[in-house]
Coordinates of C-alpha atoms in Angstrom, one line a residue:
Chain A
M1 CA 175.1 180.3 192.4
Q2 CA 176.8 177.0 192.0
P3 CA 180.6 177.1 191.9
D4 CA 180.5 174.6 189.0
A5 CA 178.3 176.8 186.8
P6 CA 181.0 177.7 184.2
M7 CA 181.7 174.0 183.8
T8 CA 178.1 172.9 183.2
I9 CA 177.5 175.8 180.9
S10 CA 180.0 174.3 178.5
A11 CA 178.1 171.0 178.3
A12 CA 174.8 172.8 177.9
L13 CA 175.9 175.1 175.0
P14 CA 173.3 174.5 172.3
H15 CA 174.5 173.0 169.0
V16 CA 174.0 175.9 166.7
R17 CA 175.0 176.4 163.1
A18 CA 177.8 178.8 162.6
E19 CA 177.0 182.2 161.1
T20 CA 178.2 182.3 157.6
G21 CA 179.0 185.2 155.2
V22 CA 180.8 187.4 157.7
P23 CA 183.8 189.4 156.4
A24 CA 187.1 188.2 158.0
P25 CA 187.7 190.5 161.0
R26 CA 190.8 192.5 160.6
E27 CA 192.2 193.0 164.0
V28 CA 192.6 196.3 165.8
A29 CA 194.4 194.7 168.7
P30 CA 194.9 196.6 171.9
D31 CA 198.4 196.2 173.4
D32 CA 198.5 192.6 174.5
G33 CA 199.3 193.4 178.2
E34 CA 196.3 195.8 178.4
L35 CA 194.0 193.1 176.8
V36 CA 195.1 190.5 179.4
D37 CA 194.6 193.0 182.3
R38 CA 191.2 193.8 181.1
L39 CA 190.2 190.2 180.7
R40 CA 191.5 189.4 184.2
L41 CA 189.4 192.2 185.6
G42 CA 186.3 190.6 184.0
D43 CA 185.9 193.1 181.1
E44 CA 183.2 191.5 179.1
T45 CA 183.7 193.8 176.1
A46 CA 187.3 192.8 175.8
F47 CA 186.3 189.1 175.9
A48 CA 183.5 189.6 173.4
T49 CA 185.9 191.3 171.1
I50 CA 188.4 188.4 171.0
V51 CA 185.6 185.9 170.7
S52 CA 184.2 187.6 167.6
G53 CA 187.6 188.5 166.3
W54 CA 189.4 185.2 166.7
S55 CA 186.6 182.6 166.4
P56 CA 186.5 182.6 162.5
M57 CA 190.1 181.7 162.2
M58 CA 189.8 179.3 165.2
L59 CA 187.0 177.5 163.4
R60 CA 189.3 177.1 160.4
V61 CA 192.2 175.8 162.5
A62 CA 190.0 173.3 164.2
R63 CA 188.5 172.2 160.9
G64 CA 192.0 171.4 159.7
H65 CA 192.1 168.7 162.4
V66 CA 188.6 167.4 162.8
S67 CA 186.2 165.8 160.3
T68 CA 183.1 168.0 160.4
D69 CA 182.1 171.7 160.8
A70 CA 180.0 170.7 163.8
S71 CA 183.0 169.3 165.5
S72 CA 185.1 172.4 164.8
E73 CA 182.3 174.6 166.3
E74 CA 182.3 172.4 169.5
V75 CA 186.1 172.5 169.7
V76 CA 186.1 176.3 169.4
Q77 CA 183.5 176.6 172.1
E78 CA 185.4 174.3 174.4
T79 CA 188.5 176.3 173.8
W80 CA 186.9 179.5 174.9
M81 CA 185.6 177.8 178.0
A82 CA 189.1 176.6 178.7
V83 CA 190.4 180.2 178.2
I84 CA 187.9 181.6 180.7
R85 CA 188.9 179.0 183.3
G86 CA 192.6 179.1 182.6
L87 CA 193.3 182.8 182.1
D88 CA 194.7 183.2 185.6
G89 CA 197.4 180.7 184.6
F90 CA 198.5 182.7 181.5
E91 CA 202.0 183.9 182.2
G92 CA 202.5 186.1 179.2
R93 CA 205.5 184.1 177.8
S94 CA 203.7 184.1 174.4
S95 CA 201.1 186.4 173.1
L96 CA 197.5 185.8 174.3
R97 CA 196.4 184.7 170.9
T98 CA 199.3 182.2 170.6
W99 CA 198.3 180.8 174.0
V100 CA 194.6 180.5 172.9
F101 CA 195.6 178.8 169.7
R102 CA 197.8 176.3 171.5
I103 CA 194.8 175.3 173.7
L104 CA 192.7 175.1 170.5
T105 CA 195.2 173.0 168.6
N106 CA 195.5 170.6 171.5
L107 CA 191.7 170.2 171.8
A108 CA 191.3 169.9 168.0
K109 CA 194.0 167.3 167.6
T110 CA 192.6 165.2 170.5
R111 CA 189.2 165.4 168.9
G112 CA 190.6 164.7 165.5
V113 CA 192.4 161.5 166.7
R114 CA 189.1 160.3 168.3
E115 CA 187.2 161.0 165.1
A116 CA 189.8 159.3 162.9
R117 CA 188.9 156.0 164.5
S118 CA 185.5 156.2 162.8
V119 CA 186.1 158.4 159.8
P120 CA 188.0 156.7 156.9
M121 CA 191.0 158.7 155.6
S122 CA 189.5 158.5 152.1
S123 CA 186.7 160.9 153.2
W124 CA 189.2 163.6 154.1
G125 CA 189.3 164.8 150.5
P126 CA 191.3 163.9 147.4
A127 CA 195.0 163.5 147.7
D128 CA 196.4 166.4 145.6
D129 CA 199.9 166.9 146.9
A130 CA 202.0 166.2 143.9
G131 CA 202.3 167.0 140.2
P132 CA 202.4 170.3 138.3
T133 CA 200.0 173.0 139.3
V134 CA 199.6 174.3 135.8
D135 CA 198.4 172.0 132.9
P136 CA 201.6 170.8 131.2
D137 CA 199.8 171.2 127.8
R138 CA 200.2 175.0 128.2
F139 CA 204.0 174.6 127.9
R140 CA 206.3 173.8 125.0
G141 CA 208.0 170.4 125.0
P142 CA 211.6 169.6 126.0
D143 CA 212.8 169.6 122.3
D144 CA 211.3 172.9 121.4
R145 CA 213.7 175.8 120.8
Y146 CA 212.2 177.4 123.9
P147 CA 211.8 174.3 126.0
H148 CA 209.1 174.4 128.8
N149 CA 208.1 177.9 128.0
W150 CA 204.5 179.0 127.5
T151 CA 202.9 178.1 124.2
P152 CA 201.4 181.0 122.3
L153 CA 197.9 179.9 123.3
G154 CA 198.9 178.6 126.7
G155 CA 200.3 181.8 128.2
P156 CA 198.1 183.7 130.6
T157 CA 196.4 186.8 129.3
Q158 CA 195.7 189.7 131.6
W159 CA 192.4 189.8 133.3
Q160 CA 190.3 192.6 132.0
P161 CA 188.3 194.6 134.5
G162 CA 184.5 194.5 133.9
P163 CA 182.3 197.5 133.2
E164 CA 181.2 197.3 136.8
Q165 CA 184.2 196.4 138.9
S166 CA 182.2 196.0 142.1
A167 CA 180.0 193.4 140.4
V168 CA 183.1 191.6 139.2
D169 CA 184.7 191.7 142.6
A170 CA 181.6 190.3 144.2
E171 CA 181.5 187.4 141.8
T172 CA 185.2 186.6 142.0
R173 CA 184.9 186.6 145.8
R174 CA 181.9 184.3 145.7
L175 CA 183.7 182.0 143.3
L176 CA 186.7 181.9 145.6
G177 CA 184.6 181.1 148.6
V178 CA 183.0 178.1 146.7
A179 CA 186.4 177.0 145.3
L180 CA 188.0 177.1 148.8
Q181 CA 185.4 174.6 150.0
E182 CA 186.4 172.2 147.3
L183 CA 190.1 172.3 148.0
P184 CA 191.6 169.3 149.9
E185 CA 191.1 170.1 153.6
R186 CA 194.7 171.0 154.4
Q187 CA 195.1 173.2 151.4
R188 CA 191.9 174.9 152.3
A189 CA 193.1 175.4 155.9
V190 CA 196.4 176.9 154.9
V191 CA 195.1 179.2 152.2
T192 CA 192.2 180.4 154.4
L193 CA 194.4 181.1 157.4
R194 CA 197.1 182.8 155.4
D195 CA 195.2 184.7 152.7
V196 CA 191.7 185.1 154.0
H197 CA 192.5 185.7 157.7
G198 CA 196.0 187.1 157.2
L199 CA 197.8 184.9 159.8
A200 CA 201.6 184.7 159.5
S201 CA 203.3 181.6 158.2
D202 CA 204.7 180.6 161.6
E203 CA 201.3 180.9 163.3
V204 CA 199.8 178.7 160.6
C205 CA 202.5 176.1 160.9
A206 CA 202.1 175.9 164.7
A207 CA 198.3 175.8 164.5
L208 CA 198.2 173.1 161.9
D209 CA 201.3 171.1 162.9
L210 CA 203.1 171.7 159.6
S211 CA 206.7 172.3 158.7
P212 CA 207.3 175.6 156.9
A213 CA 208.1 173.7 153.7
N214 CA 205.0 171.6 154.0
Q215 CA 202.9 174.7 154.6
R216 CA 204.4 176.4 151.5
V217 CA 203.5 173.4 149.3
L218 CA 199.9 173.4 150.5
L219 CA 199.7 177.2 150.1
H220 CA 201.2 176.9 146.6
R221 CA 198.8 174.2 145.4
G222 CA 195.8 175.8 146.9
R223 CA 196.5 179.2 145.4
A224 CA 197.3 177.8 142.0
R225 CA 194.0 176.1 141.9
L226 CA 192.2 179.3 142.9
R227 CA 194.0 181.3 140.3
A228 CA 192.8 178.8 137.7
V229 CA 189.2 179.3 138.9
L230 CA 189.5 183.0 138.4
E231 CA 191.2 182.5 135.0
D232 CA 188.2 180.5 133.9
Y233 CA 185.8 183.1 135.1
Y234 CA 187.6 186.0 133.3
R235 CA 187.9 184.0 130.1
E236 CA 184.2 183.2 130.1
A237 CA 183.3 186.7 131.0
G238 CA 185.5 187.9 128.2
E239 CA 183.7 185.6 125.7
V240 CA 180.3 186.9 126.7
T241 CA 181.2 190.6 126.3
S242 CA 183.4 190.3 123.2
Chain B
M1 CA 218.1 174.3 138.4
T2 CA 220.6 174.4 135.6
E3 CA 223.8 176.4 135.9
N4 CA 223.8 179.6 134.0
T5 CA 226.1 178.5 131.1
Q6 CA 228.2 180.9 129.1
G7 CA 226.1 182.5 126.4
S8 CA 222.8 182.0 128.3
A9 CA 221.3 185.4 129.0
P10 CA 219.9 186.1 132.5
G11 CA 216.3 184.9 132.7
M12 CA 216.9 182.2 130.1
T13 CA 218.2 179.3 132.3
I14 CA 214.8 179.0 134.0
S15 CA 211.7 177.9 132.1
C16 CA 208.2 179.2 132.4
Q17 CA 207.1 175.8 133.6
E18 CA 209.7 176.1 136.5
V19 CA 208.6 179.7 137.2
V20 CA 205.0 178.9 137.8
E21 CA 206.1 176.4 140.5
L22 CA 208.4 178.9 142.2
V23 CA 206.0 181.9 142.5
T24 CA 204.8 181.0 146.0
D25 CA 208.4 180.7 147.3
Y26 CA 209.2 183.9 145.6
L27 CA 206.3 185.8 147.2
E28 CA 207.2 184.2 150.6
D29 CA 210.8 185.4 150.1
E30 CA 212.1 181.9 150.4
L31 CA 214.2 181.7 147.2
D32 CA 217.9 181.8 147.5
D33 CA 219.6 184.9 146.0
A34 CA 220.7 183.2 142.7
T35 CA 217.2 181.7 142.0
R36 CA 215.4 184.9 142.9
T37 CA 217.7 187.0 140.6
E38 CA 217.2 184.5 137.8
L39 CA 213.4 184.5 138.3
E40 CA 213.2 188.3 138.3
A41 CA 215.3 188.4 135.1
H42 CA 212.9 185.9 133.5
L43 CA 209.8 188.0 134.6
A44 CA 211.3 191.0 133.0
L45 CA 211.6 189.1 129.7
C46 CA 208.4 187.1 129.8
P47 CA 205.0 188.7 129.7
G48 CA 203.3 185.3 130.2
C49 CA 205.1 184.7 133.5
D50 CA 204.8 188.3 134.6
T51 CA 201.0 188.0 134.0
Y52 CA 200.9 184.8 135.9
L53 CA 202.6 186.3 139.0
E54 CA 200.3 189.3 138.8
Q55 CA 197.3 187.0 138.7
M56 CA 198.5 185.2 141.8
R57 CA 198.8 188.5 143.5
Q58 CA 195.2 189.5 142.4
T59 CA 193.9 186.1 143.6
I60 CA 195.5 186.6 147.0
E61 CA 194.1 190.1 147.2
Q62 CA 190.6 188.9 146.5
L63 CA 190.9 186.1 149.0
G64 CA 191.3 188.8 151.7
H65 CA 187.7 189.7 151.0
V66 CA 186.1 186.3 151.1
P67 CA 183.4 186.0 153.8
V68 CA 184.1 183.5 156.6
D69 CA 182.2 181.3 158.9
T70 CA 182.0 182.2 162.6
L71 CA 180.2 181.1 165.7
S72 CA 176.5 182.0 165.8
E73 CA 175.4 185.2 167.7
Q74 CA 173.8 182.8 170.3
A75 CA 177.0 180.8 170.8
Q76 CA 179.0 184.0 171.2
D77 CA 176.5 185.5 173.6
D78 CA 176.6 182.3 175.7
L79 CA 180.3 182.4 175.9
V80 CA 180.2 186.0 177.1
A81 CA 177.6 185.0 179.7
A82 CA 179.9 182.2 180.9
F83 CA 182.7 184.7 181.2
R84 CA 180.5 187.1 183.2
T85 CA 179.4 184.3 185.5
F86 CA 183.0 183.2 186.1
H87 CA 184.0 186.8 187.1
K88 CA 181.1 187.4 189.4
P89 CA 182.2 188.1 193.0
G90 CA 182.1 184.8 194.8
A91 CA 182.7 182.8 191.7
P92 CA 185.7 180.5 191.4
G93 CA 188.7 182.5 190.3
S94 CA 187.5 185.9 191.5

């Protein structure tokens, strides 16, 4: 067996489409020290577990830096290869996942910079970082006796559960999946990592190179847009059944 | 944010239009005490804003169930194979 085998495997990994439609893995993480020990001993199951557990969010982090899904897949695969080779050098000063994410973020940013030279910024999605997140027409004017409060028709009405809640849930989740893809990329990355994958705010800031305030703005704008999508759905569903 | 002037009841110095822009900071526990208190007083008085916040929470809850992309089975298997190869006796790093 050639000593260089792990290196060449990286280059030979076939370009495959990512599997879609998998529920976001919720971690049942072993104690970090135990996990690292098992990995160092060559425990394949431990490695397979973190690959399957962490790759979905790693794809999303990578995608926040690079210009295509294919690039993000390659970056994630390169990251795992670097993890395999570099695990002996892991000193446990941070959690294993933080260490893996740091490798990922570095690789993704390097790739992103390379790609930016050929991908125009305008193709990164609409700029949507400013302005109100709710249509101003839904609020009273500044001279009203209740300035800037909801108008009678503009105020949100409670979403009514459907006769078959599981069907409603399936549809709202499908709509949210579609709507996430249409968000500007950085909003999509933040909302997905925070709300779909359940990462903490500081992890997302580190992974995407965002200040906490910046991260909150992106989270806020993304969530507001998604709430509006569901509002439209519930209103139309209500019109059909009423 | 306007000062709570004498005669302004709690919850009335903040408008609904301001509230909808503060909900994320509120859920992140990033509001200062005075603003948070005022916002909560407003929510107690305002069904529209209370509903808006509830809808935000429901949206977040549903997001937790949205399916995600991952690496293909083949790509994952190949990575595990690379790991196995790396840890074979006689391989670098063993």
